[in-house]
CSV table of C-alpha atoms in Angstrom, one decimal:
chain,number,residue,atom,x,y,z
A,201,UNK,CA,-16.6,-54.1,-72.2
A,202,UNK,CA,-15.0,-51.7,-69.1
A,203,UNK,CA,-17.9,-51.6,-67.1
A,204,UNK,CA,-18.5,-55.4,-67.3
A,205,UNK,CA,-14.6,-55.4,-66.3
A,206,UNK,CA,-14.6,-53.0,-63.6
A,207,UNK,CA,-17.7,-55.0,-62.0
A,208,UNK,CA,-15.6,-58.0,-61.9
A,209,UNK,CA,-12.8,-56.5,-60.1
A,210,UNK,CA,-15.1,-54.9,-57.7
A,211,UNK,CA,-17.4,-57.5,-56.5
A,212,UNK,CA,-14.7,-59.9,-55.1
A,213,UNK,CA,-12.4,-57.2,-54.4
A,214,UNK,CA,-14.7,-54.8,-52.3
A,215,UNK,CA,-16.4,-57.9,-50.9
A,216,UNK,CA,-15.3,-57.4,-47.9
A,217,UNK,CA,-13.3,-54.6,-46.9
A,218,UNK,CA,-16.4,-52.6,-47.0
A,219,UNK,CA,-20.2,-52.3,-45.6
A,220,UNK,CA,-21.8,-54.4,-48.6
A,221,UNK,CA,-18.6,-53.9,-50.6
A,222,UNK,CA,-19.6,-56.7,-53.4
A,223,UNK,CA,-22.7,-54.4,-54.0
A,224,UNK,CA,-20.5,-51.6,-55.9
A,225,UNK,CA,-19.9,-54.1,-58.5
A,226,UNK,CA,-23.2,-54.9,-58.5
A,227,UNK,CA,-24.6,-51.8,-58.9
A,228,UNK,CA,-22.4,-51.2,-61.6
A,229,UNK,CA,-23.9,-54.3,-63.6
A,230,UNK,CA,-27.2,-53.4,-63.6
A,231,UNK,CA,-26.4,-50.1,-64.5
A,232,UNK,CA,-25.1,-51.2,-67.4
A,233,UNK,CA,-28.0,-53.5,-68.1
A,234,UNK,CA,-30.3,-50.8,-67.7
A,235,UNK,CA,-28.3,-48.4,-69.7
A,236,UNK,CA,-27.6,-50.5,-72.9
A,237,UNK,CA,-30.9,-52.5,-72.4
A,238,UNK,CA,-31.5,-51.7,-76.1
A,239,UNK,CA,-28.2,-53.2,-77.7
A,240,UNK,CA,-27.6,-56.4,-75.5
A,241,UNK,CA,-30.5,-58.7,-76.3
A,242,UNK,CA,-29.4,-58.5,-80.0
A,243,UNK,CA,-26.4,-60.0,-78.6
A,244,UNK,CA,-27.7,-63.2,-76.3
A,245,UNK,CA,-28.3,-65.6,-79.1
A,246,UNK,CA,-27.4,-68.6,-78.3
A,247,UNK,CA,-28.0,-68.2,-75.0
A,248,UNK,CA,-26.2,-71.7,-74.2
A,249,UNK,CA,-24.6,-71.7,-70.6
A,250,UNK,CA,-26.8,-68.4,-69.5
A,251,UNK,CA,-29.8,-69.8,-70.0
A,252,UNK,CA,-29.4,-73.0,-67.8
A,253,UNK,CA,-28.2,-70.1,-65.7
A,254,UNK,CA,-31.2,-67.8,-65.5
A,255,UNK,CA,-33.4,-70.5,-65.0
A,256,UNK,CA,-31.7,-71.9,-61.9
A,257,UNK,CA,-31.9,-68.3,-60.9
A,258,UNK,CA,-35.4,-67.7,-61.7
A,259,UNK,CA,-36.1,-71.2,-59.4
A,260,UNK,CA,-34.7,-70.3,-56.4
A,261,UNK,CA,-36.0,-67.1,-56.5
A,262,UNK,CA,-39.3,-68.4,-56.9
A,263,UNK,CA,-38.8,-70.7,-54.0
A,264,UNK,CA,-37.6,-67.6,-52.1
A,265,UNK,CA,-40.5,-65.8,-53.1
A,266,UNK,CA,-43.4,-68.6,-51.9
A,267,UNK,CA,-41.4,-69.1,-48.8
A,268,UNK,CA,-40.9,-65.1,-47.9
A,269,UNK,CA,-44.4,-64.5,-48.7
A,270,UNK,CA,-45.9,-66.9,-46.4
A,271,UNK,CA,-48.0,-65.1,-43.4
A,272,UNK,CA,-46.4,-61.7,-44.1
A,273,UNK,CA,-48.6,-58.8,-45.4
A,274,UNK,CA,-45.7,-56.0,-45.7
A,275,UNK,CA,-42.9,-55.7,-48.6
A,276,UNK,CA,-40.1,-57.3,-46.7
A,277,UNK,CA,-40.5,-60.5,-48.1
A,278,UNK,CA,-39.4,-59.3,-51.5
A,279,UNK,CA,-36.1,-58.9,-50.2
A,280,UNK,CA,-34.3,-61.5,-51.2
A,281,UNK,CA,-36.7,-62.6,-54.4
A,282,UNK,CA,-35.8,-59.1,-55.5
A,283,UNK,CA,-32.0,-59.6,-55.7
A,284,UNK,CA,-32.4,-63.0,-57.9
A,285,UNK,CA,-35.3,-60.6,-60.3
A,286,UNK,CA,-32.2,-58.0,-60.5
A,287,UNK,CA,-29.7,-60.9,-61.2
A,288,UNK,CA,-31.0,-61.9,-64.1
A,289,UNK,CA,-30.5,-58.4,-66.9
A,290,UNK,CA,-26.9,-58.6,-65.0
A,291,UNK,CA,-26.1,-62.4,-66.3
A,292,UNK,CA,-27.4,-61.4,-70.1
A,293,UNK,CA,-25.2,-58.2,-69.6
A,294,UNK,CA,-22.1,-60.2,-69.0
A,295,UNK,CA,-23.2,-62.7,-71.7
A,296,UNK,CA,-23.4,-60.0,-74.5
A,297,UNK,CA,-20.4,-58.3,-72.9
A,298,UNK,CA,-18.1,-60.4,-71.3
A,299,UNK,CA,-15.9,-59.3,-68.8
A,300,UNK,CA,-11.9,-59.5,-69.0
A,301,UNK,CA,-10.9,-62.3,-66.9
A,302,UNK,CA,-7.5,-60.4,-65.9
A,303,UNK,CA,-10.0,-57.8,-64.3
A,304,UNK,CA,-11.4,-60.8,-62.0
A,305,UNK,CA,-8.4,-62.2,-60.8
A,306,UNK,CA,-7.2,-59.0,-59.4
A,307,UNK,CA,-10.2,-58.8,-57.5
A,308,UNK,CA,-9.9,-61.7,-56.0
A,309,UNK,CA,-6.1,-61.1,-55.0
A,310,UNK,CA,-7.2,-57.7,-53.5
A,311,UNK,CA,-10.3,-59.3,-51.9
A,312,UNK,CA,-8.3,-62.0,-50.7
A,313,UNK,CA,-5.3,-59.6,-48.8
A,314,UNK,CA,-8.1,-57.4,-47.7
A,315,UNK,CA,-10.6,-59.7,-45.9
A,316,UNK,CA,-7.2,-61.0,-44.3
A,317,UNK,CA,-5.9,-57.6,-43.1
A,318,UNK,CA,-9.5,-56.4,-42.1
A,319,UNK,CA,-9.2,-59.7,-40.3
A,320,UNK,CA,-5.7,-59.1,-38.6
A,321,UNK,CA,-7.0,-54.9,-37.6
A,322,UNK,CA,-10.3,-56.2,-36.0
A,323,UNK,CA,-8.5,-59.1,-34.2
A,324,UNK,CA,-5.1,-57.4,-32.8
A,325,UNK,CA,-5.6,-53.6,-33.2
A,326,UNK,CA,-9.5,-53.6,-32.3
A,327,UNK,CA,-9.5,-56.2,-30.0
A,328,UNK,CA,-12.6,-57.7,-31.4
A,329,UNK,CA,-13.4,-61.5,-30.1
A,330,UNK,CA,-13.5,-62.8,-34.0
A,331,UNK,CA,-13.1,-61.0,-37.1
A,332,UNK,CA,-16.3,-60.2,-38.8
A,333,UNK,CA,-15.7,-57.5,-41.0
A,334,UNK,CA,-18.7,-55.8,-42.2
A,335,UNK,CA,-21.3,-59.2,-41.7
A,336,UNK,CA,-20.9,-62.2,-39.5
A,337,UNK,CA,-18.2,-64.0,-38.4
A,338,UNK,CA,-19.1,-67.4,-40.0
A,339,UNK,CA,-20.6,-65.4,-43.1
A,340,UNK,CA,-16.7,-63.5,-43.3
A,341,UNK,CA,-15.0,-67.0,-42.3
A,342,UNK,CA,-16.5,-68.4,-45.4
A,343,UNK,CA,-16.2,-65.7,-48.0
A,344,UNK,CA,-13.1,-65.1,-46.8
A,345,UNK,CA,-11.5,-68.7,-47.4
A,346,UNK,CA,-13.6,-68.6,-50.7
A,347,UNK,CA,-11.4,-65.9,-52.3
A,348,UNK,CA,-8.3,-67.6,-50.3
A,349,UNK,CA,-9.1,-71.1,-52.4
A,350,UNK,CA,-9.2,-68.6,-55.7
A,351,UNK,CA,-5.7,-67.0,-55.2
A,352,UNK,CA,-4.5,-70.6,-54.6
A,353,UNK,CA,-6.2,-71.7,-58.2
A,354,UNK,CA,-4.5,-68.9,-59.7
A,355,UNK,CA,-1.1,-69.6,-57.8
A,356,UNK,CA,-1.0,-73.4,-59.6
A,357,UNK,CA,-2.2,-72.7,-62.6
A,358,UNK,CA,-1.2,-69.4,-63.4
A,359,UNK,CA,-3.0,-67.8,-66.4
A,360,UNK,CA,-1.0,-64.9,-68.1
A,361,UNK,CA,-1.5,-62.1,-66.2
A,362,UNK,CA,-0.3,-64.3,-62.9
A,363,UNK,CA,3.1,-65.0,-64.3
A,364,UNK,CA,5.7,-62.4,-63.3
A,365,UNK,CA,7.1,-63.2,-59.6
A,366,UNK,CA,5.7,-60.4,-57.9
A,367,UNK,CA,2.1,-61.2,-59.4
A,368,UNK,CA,2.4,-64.6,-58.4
A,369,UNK,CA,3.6,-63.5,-54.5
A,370,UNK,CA,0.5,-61.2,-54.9
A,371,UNK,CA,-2.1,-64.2,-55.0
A,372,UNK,CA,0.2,-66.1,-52.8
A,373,UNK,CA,0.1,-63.7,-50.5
A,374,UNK,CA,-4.2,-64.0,-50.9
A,375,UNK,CA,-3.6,-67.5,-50.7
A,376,UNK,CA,-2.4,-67.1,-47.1
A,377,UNK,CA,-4.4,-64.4,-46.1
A,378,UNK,CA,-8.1,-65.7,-47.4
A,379,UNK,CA,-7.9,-68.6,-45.1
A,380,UNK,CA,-6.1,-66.6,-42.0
A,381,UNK,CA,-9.5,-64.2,-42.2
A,382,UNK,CA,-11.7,-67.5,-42.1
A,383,UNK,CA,-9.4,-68.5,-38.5
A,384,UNK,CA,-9.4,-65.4,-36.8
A,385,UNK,CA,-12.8,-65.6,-37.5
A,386,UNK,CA,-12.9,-68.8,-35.7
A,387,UNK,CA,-15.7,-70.4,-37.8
A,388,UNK,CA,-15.6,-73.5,-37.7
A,389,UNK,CA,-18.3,-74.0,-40.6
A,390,UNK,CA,-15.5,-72.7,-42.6
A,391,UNK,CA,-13.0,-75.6,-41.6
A,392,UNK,CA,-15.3,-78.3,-42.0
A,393,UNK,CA,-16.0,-76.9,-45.5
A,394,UNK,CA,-12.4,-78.2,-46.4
A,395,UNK,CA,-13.5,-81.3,-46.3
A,396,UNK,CA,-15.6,-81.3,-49.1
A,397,UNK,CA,-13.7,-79.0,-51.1
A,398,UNK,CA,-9.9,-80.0,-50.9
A,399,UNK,CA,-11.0,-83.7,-51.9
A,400,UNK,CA,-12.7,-82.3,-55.6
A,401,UNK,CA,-10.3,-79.5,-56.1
A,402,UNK,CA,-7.7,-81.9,-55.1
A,403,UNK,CA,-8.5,-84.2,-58.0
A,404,UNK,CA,-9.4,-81.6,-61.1
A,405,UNK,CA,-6.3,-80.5,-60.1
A,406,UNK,CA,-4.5,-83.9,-60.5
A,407,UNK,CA,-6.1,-84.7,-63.8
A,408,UNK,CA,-5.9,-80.7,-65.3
A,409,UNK,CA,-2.3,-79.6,-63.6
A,410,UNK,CA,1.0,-81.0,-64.5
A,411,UNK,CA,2.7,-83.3,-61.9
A,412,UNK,CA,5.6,-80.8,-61.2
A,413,UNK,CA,2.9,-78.0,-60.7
A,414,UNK,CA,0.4,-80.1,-58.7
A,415,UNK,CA,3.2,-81.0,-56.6
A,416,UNK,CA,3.4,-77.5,-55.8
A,417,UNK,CA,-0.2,-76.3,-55.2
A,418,UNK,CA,-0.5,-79.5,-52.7
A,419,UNK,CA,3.4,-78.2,-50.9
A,420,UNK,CA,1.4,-74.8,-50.5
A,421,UNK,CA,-1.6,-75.9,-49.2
A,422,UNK,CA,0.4,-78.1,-46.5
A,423,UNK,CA,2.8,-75.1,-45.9
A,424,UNK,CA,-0.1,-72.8,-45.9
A,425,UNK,CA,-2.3,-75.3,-43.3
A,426,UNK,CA,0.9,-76.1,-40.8
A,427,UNK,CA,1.5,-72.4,-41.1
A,428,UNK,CA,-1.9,-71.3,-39.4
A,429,UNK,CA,-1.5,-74.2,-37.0
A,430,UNK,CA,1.5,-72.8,-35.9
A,431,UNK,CA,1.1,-68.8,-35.5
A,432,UNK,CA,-2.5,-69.7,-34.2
A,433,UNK,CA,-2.4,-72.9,-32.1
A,434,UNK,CA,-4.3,-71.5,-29.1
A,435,UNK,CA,-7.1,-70.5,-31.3
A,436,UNK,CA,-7.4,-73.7,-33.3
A,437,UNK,CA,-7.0,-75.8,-30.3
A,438,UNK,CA,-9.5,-74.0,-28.5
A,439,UNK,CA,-12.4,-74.0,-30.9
A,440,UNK,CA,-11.7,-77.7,-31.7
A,441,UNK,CA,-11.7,-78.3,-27.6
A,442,UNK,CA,-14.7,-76.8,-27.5
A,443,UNK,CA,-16.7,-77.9,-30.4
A,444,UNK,CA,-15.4,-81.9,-28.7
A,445,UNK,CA,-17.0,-81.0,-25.5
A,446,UNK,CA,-20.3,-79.3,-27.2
A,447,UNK,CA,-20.9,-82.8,-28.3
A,448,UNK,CA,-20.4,-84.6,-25.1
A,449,UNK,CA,-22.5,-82.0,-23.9
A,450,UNK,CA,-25.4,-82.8,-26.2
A,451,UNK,CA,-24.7,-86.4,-25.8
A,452,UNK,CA,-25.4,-85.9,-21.7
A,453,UNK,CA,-28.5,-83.8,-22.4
A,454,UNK,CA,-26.9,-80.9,-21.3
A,455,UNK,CA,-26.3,-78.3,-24.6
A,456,UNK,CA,-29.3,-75.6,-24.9
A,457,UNK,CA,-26.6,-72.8,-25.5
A,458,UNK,CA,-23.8,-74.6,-27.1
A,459,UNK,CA,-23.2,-74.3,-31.1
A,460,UNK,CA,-23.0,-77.8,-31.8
A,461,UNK,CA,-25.9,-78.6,-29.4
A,462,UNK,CA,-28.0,-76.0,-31.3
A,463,UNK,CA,-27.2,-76.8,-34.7
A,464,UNK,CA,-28.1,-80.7,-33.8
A,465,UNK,CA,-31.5,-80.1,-32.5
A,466,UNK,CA,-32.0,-77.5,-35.6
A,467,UNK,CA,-31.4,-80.6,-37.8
A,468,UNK,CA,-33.4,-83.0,-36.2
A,469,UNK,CA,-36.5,-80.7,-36.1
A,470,UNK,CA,-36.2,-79.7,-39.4
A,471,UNK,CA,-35.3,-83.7,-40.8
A,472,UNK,CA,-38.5,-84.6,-38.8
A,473,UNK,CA,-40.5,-81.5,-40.3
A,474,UNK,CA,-39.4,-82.2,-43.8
A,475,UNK,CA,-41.2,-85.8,-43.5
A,476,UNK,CA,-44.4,-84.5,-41.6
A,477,UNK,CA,-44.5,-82.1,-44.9
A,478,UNK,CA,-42.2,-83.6,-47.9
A,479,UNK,CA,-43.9,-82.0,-50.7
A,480,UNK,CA,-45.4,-78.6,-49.6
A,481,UNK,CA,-43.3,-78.0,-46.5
A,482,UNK,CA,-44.1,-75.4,-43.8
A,483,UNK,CA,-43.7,-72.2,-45.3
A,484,UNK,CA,-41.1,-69.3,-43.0
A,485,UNK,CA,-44.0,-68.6,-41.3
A,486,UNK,CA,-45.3,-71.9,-40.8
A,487,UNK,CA,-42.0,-73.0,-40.1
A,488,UNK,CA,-41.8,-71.0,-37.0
A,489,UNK,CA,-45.2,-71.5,-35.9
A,490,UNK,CA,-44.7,-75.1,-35.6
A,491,UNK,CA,-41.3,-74.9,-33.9
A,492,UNK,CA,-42.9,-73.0,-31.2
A,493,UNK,CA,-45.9,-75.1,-31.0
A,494,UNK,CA,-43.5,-78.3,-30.3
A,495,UNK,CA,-41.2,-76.5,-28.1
A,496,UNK,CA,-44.3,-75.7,-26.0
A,497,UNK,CA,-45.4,-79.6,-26.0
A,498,UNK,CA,-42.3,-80.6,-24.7
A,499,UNK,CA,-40.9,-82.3,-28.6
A,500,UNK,CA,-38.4,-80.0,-29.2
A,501,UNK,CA,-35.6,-78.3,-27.4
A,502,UNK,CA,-36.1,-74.4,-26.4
A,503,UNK,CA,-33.2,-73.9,-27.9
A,504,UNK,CA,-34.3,-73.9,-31.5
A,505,UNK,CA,-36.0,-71.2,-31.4
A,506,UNK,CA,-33.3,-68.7,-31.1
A,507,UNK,CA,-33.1,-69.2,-35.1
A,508,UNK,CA,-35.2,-68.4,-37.8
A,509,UNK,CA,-33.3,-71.4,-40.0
A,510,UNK,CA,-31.6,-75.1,-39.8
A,511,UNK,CA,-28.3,-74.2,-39.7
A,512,UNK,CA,-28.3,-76.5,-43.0
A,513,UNK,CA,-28.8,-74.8,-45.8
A,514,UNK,CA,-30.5,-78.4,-47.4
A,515,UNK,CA,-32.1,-79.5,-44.1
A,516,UNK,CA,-33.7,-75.9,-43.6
A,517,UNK,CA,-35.5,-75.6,-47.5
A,518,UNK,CA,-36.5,-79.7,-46.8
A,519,UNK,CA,-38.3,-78.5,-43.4
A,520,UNK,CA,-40.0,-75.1,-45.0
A,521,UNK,CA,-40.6,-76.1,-49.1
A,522,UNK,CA,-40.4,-79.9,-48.8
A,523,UNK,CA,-38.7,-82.2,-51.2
A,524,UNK,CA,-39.4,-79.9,-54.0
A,525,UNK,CA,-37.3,-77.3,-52.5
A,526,UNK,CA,-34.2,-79.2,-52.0
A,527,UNK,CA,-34.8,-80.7,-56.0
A,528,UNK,CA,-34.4,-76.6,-56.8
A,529,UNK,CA,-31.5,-76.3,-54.1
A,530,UNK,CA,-29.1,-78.9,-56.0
A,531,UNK,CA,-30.3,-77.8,-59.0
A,532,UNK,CA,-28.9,-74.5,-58.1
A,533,UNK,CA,-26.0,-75.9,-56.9
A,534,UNK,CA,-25.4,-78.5,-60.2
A,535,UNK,CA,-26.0,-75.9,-62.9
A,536,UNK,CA,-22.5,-73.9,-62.7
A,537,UNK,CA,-20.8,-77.0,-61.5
A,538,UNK,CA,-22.2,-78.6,-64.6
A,539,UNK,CA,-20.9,-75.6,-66.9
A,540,UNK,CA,-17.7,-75.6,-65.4
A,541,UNK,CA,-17.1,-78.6,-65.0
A,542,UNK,CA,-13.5,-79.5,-67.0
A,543,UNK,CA,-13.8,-81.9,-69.1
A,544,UNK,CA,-12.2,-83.1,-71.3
A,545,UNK,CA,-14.1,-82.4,-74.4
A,546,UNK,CA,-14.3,-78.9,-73.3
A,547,UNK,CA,-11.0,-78.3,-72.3
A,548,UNK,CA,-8.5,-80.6,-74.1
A,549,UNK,CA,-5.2,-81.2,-72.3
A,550,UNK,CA,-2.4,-78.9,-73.4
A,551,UNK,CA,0.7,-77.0,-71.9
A,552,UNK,CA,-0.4,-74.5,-69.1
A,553,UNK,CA,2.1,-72.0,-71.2
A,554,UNK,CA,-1.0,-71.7,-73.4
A,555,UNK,CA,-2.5,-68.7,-72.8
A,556,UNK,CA,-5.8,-69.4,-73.8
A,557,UNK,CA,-5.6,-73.1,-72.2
A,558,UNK,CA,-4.4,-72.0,-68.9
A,559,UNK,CA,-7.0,-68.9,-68.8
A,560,UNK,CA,-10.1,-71.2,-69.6
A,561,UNK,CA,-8.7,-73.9,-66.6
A,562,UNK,CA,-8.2,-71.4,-64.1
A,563,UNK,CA,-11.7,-69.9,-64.7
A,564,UNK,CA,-13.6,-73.5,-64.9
A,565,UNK,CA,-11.2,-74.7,-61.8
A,566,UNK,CA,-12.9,-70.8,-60.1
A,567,UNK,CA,-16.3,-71.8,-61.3
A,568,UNK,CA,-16.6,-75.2,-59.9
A,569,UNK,CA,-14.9,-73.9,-56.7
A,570,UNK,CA,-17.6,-71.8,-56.0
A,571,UNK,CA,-20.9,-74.1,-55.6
A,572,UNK,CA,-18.2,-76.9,-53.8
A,573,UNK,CA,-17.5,-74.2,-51.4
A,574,UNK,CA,-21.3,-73.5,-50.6
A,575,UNK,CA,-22.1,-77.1,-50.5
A,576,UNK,CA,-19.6,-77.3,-47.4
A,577,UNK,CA,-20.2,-73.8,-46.1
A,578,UNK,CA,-24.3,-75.1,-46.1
A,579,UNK,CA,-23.9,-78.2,-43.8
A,580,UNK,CA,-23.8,-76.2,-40.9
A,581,UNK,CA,-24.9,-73.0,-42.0
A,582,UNK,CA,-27.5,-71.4,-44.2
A,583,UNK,CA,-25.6,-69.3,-46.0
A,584,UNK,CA,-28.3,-67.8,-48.2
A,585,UNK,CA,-30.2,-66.6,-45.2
A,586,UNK,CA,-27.8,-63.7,-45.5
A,587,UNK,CA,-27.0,-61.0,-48.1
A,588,UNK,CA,-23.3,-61.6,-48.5
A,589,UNK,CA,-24.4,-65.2,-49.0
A,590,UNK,CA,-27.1,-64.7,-51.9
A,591,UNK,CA,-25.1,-62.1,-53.7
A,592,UNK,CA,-21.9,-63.5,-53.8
A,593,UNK,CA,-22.9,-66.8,-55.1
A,594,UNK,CA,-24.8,-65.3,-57.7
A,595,UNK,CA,-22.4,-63.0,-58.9
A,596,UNK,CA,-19.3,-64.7,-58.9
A,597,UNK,CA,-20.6,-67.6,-60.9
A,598,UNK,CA,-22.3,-65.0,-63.1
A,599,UNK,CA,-19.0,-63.2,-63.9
A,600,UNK,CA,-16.6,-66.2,-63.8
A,601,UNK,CA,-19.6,-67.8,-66.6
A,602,UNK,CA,-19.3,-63.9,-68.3
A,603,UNK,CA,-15.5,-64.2,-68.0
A,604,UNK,CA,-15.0,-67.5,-69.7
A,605,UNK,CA,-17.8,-67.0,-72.7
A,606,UNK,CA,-15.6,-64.1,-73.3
A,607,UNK,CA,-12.1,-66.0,-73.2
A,608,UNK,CA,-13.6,-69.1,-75.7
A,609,UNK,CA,-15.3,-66.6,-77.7
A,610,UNK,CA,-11.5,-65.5,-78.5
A,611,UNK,CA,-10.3,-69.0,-79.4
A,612,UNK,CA,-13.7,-70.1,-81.1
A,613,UNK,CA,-15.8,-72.2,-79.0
A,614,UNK,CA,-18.6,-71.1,-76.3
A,615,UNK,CA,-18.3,-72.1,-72.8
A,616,UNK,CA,-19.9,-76.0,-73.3
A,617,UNK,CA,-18.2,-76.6,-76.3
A,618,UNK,CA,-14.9,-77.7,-77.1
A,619,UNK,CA,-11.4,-75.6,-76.3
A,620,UNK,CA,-10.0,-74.6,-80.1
A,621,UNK,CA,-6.4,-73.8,-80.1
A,622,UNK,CA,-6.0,-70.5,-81.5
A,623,UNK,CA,-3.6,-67.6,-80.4
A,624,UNK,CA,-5.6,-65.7,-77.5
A,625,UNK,CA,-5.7,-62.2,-77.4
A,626,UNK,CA,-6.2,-59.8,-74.5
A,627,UNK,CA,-6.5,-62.3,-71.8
């Protein structure tokens, strides 16, 4: 379906070149759900994969809802609930319609080289400290590495409409200039996010990708890494410097306005919080009550309450919803990494020239990228505190899941089932 298609190029391709730019896309979507809300629920049986999905949605947005709600009288705590209410005729849109994946992965080359120039003109023409684009820094460091990491899945395995040269040097080019938005952003979430996702991606690719071809992703990433080290060594060096002597400093006692020192008393409030309260929590509101209240006995440092959150996107929902919270948090997490996942039942090794094959990898390689990413991006930020956080994750799973449903559909098996081979068509 076109509109389907155009809302998968728009959401990672406006993502962040403009105010809200993923919200074009979205608005699109439920436009469409709303428009053809007659014809598409004769189309969602079985629901398979979109199910799993909507209830994980429907979850978290009830956690959001009890915890948004707490000690507030106006509308403003529907805010976020609201988006996940919104999400969920989108995701059954995109099931009944699936997008075309080639519409996707030009919006993630042109979101990629965008959040990288917007990064470059706000950092050397505007003379902005760090790059922000249209959010926060750490909020465009991550999204912005995010849609680096995609061009770089589509670089190695190269469905078909990534195989003439000068697309390839296209998503190469997003390759580079995802992550170069996430340094001159100088978030160091972003870095340390790395560490959880080169490891997994690392090995999916080493099981999925020929040798030859996995030799090459890994060159690129080392070329790609020494590169930023070397046309930005001041930059690194500094924020590793000073995130080294933010520690000492905490160690000595002495850190109430440094990052590190902030984020480590965040975590050991809201660890200590989480146990006081492991199956209710605190509530927001409670949340921030009790913060102050501790602060003002002396068991907590002042500095934790410049924040209205962990800085840990597990630690925080531990501290305000308890035990239950977090159980909803990884199940979040553990549904699209659970569709996606490739296995080999679902995605039975063949030649990457298989157009079908190497479409269906690159979108489950995408699709488990995503939740990996925010795993990372969560230990020292709570990314779905913010817009760009919430919506992004939502919708990029729900079109890579629309996407794929769409591509198996054409070779005869749903996303959780088996990969048929069967000549592709349109992909």
């Amino acid at each position: 379906m076109r509109l389907t298609s155009a809302a998968a190029f728009l959401v990672p391709g406006l993502a962040l070149w403009r105010p809200s730019g993923y919200s074009y896309g979205v608005a699109l979507l439920l436009l469409g759900a709303l428009l053809f809300a007659r014809r598409w629920p004769r189309r969602l049986r079985p629901l398979g994969g979109a199910g799993w999905m909507a209830l994980s949605i429907v979850l978290m947005g009830v956690v959001w809802l009890l915890d948004a709600r707490s000690g507030r009288t106006d509308w403003g705590g529907f805010d976020r609930p609201s988006k996940y209410l919104l999400a969920l005729p989108c995701l059954f849109l995109v099931h009944a319609y699936a997008p075309r994946a080639r519409c996707l992965w030009w919006g993630v080359v042109v979101g990629a080289v965008g959040s990288g120039l917007m990064a470059l003109y706000q950092r050397y023409l505007l003379h902005m400290p760090r790059s922000e684009g249209f959010t926060n820094a750490i909020q465009y460091g991550g999204l912005s590495l995010l849609l680096g990491l995609m061009c770089l899945v589509l670089v190695a395995v190269r469905p078909p409409v990534m195989r003439r040269p000068w697309a390839v040097g296209l998503a190469g080019c997003g390759a580079v200039l995802g992550p170069l938005g996430s340094v001159l952003s100088e978030s160091r979430g972003g870095w340390l996010a790395l560490l959880v996702v080169l490891p997994v991606m690392g090995w999916l690719c080493w099981q999925r990708l020929p040798r030859r071809r996995f030799a090459q992703a890994a060159l690129m990433v080392a070329l790609g890494l020494l590169g930023l080290f070397l046309t930005q060594p001041h930059l690194i060096d500094q924020r590793l410097d000073a995130a080294r002597a933010e520690i000492a400093q905490y160690e000595a006692g002495n850190d109430g306005v440094t990052s590190v020192g902030q984020r480590l008393h965040h975590w050991k409030l809201a660890w200590q919080m989480g146990w006081d309260r492991p199956l209710t929590g605190w509530t927001q509101h409670g949340y921030e009550l009790e913060k102050a209240r501790r602060v003002q006995a002396g068991l907590a440092h002042p500095s934790v309450l410049a924040f209205s959150h962990a800085h840990n996107e597990a630690l925080d929902l531990f501290a305000k919803r308890g035990l239950p919270g977090v159980a909803v948090l990884l199940f979040f997490y553990g549904v699209p990494l659970w569709l996606f996942w490739p296995t080999r039942r679902r995605l039975p090794p063949a030649a990457l020239e298989h157009d079908g094959y190497a479409t269906a990898l690159a979108l489950r390689l995408v699709g488990v990228l995503v939740p990996v990413a925010y795993i990372g991006f969560g230990l020292t930020q709570v990314f779905m505190a913010h817009n760009s956080g919430n919506i992004c994750y939502l919708f990029f799973n729900m079109l890579v899941y629309g996407c794929l449903r769409g591509q198996e559909a054409l070779v005869g098996a749903g996303p959780t089932g088996a990969q048929r081979h069967a000549r592709p068509a349109g992909q």
